[in-house]
PDB file of C-alpha atoms in Angstrom:
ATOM      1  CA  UNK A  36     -29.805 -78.826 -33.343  1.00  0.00           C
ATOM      2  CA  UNK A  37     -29.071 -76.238 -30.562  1.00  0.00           C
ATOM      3  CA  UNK A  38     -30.659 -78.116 -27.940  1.00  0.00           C
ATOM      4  CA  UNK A  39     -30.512 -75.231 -25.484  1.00  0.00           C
ATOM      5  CA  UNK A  40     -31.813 -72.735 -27.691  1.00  0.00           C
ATOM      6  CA  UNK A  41     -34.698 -75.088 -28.483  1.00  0.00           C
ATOM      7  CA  UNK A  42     -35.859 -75.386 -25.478  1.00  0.00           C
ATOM      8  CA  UNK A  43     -35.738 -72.051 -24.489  1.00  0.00           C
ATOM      9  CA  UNK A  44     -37.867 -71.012 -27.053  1.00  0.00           C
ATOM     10  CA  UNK A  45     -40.513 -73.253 -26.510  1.00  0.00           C
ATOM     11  CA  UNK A  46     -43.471 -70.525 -25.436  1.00  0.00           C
ATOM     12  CA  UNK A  47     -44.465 -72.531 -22.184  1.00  0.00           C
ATOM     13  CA  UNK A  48     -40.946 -73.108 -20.885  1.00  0.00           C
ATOM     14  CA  UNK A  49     -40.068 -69.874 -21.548  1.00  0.00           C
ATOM     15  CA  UNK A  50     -43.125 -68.468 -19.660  1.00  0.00           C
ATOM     16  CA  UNK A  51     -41.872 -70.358 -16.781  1.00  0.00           C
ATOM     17  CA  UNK A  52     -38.349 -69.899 -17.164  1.00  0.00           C
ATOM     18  CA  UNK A  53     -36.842 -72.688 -17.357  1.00  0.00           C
ATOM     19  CA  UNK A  54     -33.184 -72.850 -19.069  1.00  0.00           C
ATOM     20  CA  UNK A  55     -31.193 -75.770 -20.397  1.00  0.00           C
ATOM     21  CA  UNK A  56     -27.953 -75.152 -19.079  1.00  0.00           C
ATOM     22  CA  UNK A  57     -26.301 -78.468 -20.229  1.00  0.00           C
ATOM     23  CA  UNK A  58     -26.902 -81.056 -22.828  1.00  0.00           C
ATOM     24  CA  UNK A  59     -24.330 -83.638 -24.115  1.00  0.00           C
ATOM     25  CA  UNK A  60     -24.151 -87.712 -24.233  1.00  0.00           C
ATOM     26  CA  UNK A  61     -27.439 -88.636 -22.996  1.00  0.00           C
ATOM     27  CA  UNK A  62     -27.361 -85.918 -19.575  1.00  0.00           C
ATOM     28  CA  UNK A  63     -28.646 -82.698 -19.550  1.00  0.00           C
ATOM     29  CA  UNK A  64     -29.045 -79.986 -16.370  1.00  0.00           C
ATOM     30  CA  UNK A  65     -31.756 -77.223 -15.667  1.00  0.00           C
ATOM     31  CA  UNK A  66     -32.964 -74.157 -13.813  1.00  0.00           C
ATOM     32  CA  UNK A  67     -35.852 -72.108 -12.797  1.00  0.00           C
ATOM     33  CA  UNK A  68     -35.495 -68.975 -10.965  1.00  0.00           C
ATOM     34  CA  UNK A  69     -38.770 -69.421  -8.679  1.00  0.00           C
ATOM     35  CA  UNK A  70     -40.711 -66.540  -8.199  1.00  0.00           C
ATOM     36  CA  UNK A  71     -43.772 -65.401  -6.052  1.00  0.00           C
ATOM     37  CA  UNK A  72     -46.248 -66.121  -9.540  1.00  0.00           C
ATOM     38  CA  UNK A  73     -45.263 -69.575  -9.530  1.00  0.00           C
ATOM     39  CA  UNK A  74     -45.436 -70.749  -6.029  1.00  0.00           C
ATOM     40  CA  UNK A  75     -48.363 -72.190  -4.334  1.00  0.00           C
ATOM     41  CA  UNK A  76     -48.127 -70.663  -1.154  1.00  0.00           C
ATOM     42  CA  UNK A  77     -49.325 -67.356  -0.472  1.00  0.00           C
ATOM     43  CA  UNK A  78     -47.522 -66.967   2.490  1.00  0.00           C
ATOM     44  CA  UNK A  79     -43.972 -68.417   1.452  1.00  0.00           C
ATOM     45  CA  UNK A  80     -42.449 -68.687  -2.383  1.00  0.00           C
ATOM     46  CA  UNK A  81     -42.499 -72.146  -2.769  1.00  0.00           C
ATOM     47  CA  UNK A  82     -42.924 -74.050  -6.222  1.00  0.00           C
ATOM     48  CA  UNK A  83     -46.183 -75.550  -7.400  1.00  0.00           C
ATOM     49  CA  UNK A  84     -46.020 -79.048  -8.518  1.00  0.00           C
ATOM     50  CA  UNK A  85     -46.953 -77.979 -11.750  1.00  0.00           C
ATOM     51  CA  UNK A  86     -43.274 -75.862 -11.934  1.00  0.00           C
ATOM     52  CA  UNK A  87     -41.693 -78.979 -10.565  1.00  0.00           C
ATOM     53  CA  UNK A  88     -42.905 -81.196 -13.216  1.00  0.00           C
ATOM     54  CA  UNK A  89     -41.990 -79.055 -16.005  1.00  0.00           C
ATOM     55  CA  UNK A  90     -38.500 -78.601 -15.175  1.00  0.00           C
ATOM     56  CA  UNK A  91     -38.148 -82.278 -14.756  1.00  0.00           C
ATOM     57  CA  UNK A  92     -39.832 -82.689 -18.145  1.00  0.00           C
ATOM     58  CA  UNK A  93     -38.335 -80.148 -20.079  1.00  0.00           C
ATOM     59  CA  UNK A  94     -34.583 -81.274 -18.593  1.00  0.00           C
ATOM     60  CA  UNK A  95     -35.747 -84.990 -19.244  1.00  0.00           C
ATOM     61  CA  UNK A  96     -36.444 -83.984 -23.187  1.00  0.00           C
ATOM     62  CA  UNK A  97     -33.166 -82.043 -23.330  1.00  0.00           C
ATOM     63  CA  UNK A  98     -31.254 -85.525 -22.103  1.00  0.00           C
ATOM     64  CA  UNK A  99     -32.611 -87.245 -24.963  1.00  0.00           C
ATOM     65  CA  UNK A 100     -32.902 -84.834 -27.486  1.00  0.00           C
ATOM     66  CA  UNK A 101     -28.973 -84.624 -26.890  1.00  0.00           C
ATOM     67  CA  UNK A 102     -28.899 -88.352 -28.256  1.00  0.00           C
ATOM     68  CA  UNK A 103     -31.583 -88.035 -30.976  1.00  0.00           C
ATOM     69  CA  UNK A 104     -30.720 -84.795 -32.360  1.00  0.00           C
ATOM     70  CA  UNK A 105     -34.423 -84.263 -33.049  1.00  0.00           C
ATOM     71  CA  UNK A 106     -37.686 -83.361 -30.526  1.00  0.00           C
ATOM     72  CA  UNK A 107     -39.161 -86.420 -28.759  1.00  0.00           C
ATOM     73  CA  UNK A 108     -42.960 -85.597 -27.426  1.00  0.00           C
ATOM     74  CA  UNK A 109     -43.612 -86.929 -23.461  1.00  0.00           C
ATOM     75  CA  UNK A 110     -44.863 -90.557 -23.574  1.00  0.00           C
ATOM     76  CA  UNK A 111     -45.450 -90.535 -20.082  1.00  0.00           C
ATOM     77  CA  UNK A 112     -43.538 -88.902 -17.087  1.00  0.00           C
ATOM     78  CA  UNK A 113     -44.126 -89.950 -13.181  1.00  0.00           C
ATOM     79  CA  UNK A 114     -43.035 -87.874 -10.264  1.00  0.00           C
ATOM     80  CA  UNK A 115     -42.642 -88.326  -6.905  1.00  0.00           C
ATOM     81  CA  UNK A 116     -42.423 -85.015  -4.553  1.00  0.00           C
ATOM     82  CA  UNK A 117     -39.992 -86.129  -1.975  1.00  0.00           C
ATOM     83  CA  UNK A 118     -39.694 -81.926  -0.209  1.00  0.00           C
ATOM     84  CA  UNK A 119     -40.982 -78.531  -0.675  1.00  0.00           C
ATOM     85  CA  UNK A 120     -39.248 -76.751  -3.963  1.00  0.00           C
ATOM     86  CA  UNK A 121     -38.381 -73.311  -2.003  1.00  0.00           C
ATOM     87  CA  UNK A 122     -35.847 -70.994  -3.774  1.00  0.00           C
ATOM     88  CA  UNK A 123     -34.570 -71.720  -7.269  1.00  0.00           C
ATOM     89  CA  UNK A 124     -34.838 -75.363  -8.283  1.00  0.00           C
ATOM     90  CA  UNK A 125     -32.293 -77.379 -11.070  1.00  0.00           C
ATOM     91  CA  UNK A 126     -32.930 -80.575 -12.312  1.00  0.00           C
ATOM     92  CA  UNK A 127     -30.591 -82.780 -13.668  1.00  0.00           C
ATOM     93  CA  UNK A 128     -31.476 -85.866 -15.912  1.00  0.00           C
ATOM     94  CA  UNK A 129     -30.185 -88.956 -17.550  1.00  0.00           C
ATOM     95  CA  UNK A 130     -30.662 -91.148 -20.621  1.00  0.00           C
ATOM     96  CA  UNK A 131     -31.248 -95.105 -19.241  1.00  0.00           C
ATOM     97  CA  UNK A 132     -32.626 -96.869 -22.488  1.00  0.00           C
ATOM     98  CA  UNK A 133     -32.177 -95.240 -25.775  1.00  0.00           C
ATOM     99  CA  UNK A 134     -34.700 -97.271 -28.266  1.00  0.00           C
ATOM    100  CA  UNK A 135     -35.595 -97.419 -31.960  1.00  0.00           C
ATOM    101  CA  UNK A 136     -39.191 -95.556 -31.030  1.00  0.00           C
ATOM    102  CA  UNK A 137     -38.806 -94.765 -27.315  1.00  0.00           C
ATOM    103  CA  UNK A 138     -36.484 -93.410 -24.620  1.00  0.00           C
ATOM    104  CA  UNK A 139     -36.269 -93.756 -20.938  1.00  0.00           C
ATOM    105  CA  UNK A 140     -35.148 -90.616 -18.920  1.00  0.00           C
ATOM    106  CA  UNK A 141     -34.421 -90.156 -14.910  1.00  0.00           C
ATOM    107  CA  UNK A 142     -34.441 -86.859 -13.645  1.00  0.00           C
ATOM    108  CA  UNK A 143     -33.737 -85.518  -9.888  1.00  0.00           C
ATOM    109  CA  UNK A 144     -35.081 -82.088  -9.350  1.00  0.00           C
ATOM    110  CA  UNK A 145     -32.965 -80.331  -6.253  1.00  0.00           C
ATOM    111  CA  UNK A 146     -33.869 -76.931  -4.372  1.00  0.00           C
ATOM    112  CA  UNK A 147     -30.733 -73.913  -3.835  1.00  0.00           C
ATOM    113  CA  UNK A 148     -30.415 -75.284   0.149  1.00  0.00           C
ATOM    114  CA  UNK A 149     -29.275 -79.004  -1.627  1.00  0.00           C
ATOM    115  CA  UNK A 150     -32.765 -80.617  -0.317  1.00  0.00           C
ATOM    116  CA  UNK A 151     -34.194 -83.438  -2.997  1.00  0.00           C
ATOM    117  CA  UNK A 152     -37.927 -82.082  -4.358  1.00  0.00           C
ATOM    118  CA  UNK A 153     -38.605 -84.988  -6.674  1.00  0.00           C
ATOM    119  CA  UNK A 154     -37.432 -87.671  -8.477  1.00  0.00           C
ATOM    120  CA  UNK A 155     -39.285 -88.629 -12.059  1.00  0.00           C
ATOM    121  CA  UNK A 156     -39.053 -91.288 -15.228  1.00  0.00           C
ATOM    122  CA  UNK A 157     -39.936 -89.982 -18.268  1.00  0.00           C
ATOM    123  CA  UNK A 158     -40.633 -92.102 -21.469  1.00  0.00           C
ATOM    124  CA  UNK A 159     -40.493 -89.915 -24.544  1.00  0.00           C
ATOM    125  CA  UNK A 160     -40.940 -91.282 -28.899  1.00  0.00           C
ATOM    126  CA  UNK A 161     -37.917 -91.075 -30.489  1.00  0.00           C
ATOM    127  CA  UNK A 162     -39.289 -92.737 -33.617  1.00  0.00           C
TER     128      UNK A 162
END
């Protein structure tokens, strides 16, 4: 499966923008080029939640699919919002339990000046 070109296609990520820019062994990295249509701020770009979350979700997925070789639907995801997302945000996420029906991911989401917007768990089904 070409994980990147999997999730690229998927008609809400791309709508977004999001890219998979790296997917191997359990870890996979993200982008989104923010943009005035997806901030929340009229007065200064800087990402609704709702941007946040995806990226950490769709970068989350990408870790695991890179395990599973197949698409795992979101069990669950948490987030916490730790800054403001201004300017382009990457996420990048990790595999910590790998089961027979469910999988465990971490993801930090970052902004271009290096500040930390969120940290999240996903669970996703594997099986």
């Amino acid at each position: 499966m070409d994980i990147e070109e999997f999730f690229e296609s998927m008609p809400f990520a791309r709508l977004l923008g999001v890219e998979v820019t790296e997917a191997a062994d359990g870890h996979a990295e993200g982008r989104i080029e923010m943009r005035e249509e997806l901030s929340w701020n009229a007065d200064r770009v800087m990402a609704h939640g709702g941007v946040t979350f995806t990226l950490a979700d769709t970068v989350g997925g990408a870790a695991l699919v890179s395990e599973v070789d197949q698409p795992v639907p979101t069990i669950d995801m948490r987030i916490d919002y730790l800054n403001a997302g201004t300017g382009d945000l990457r996420a990048e996420a990790d595999v910590v339990r790998l089961g027979g029906d469910v999988g465990t991911v971490d993801v930090d989401v970052y902004a271009t000046d290096g500040n930390h917007v969120a940290t999240a768990r996903g669970v996703y089904k594997t099986g």
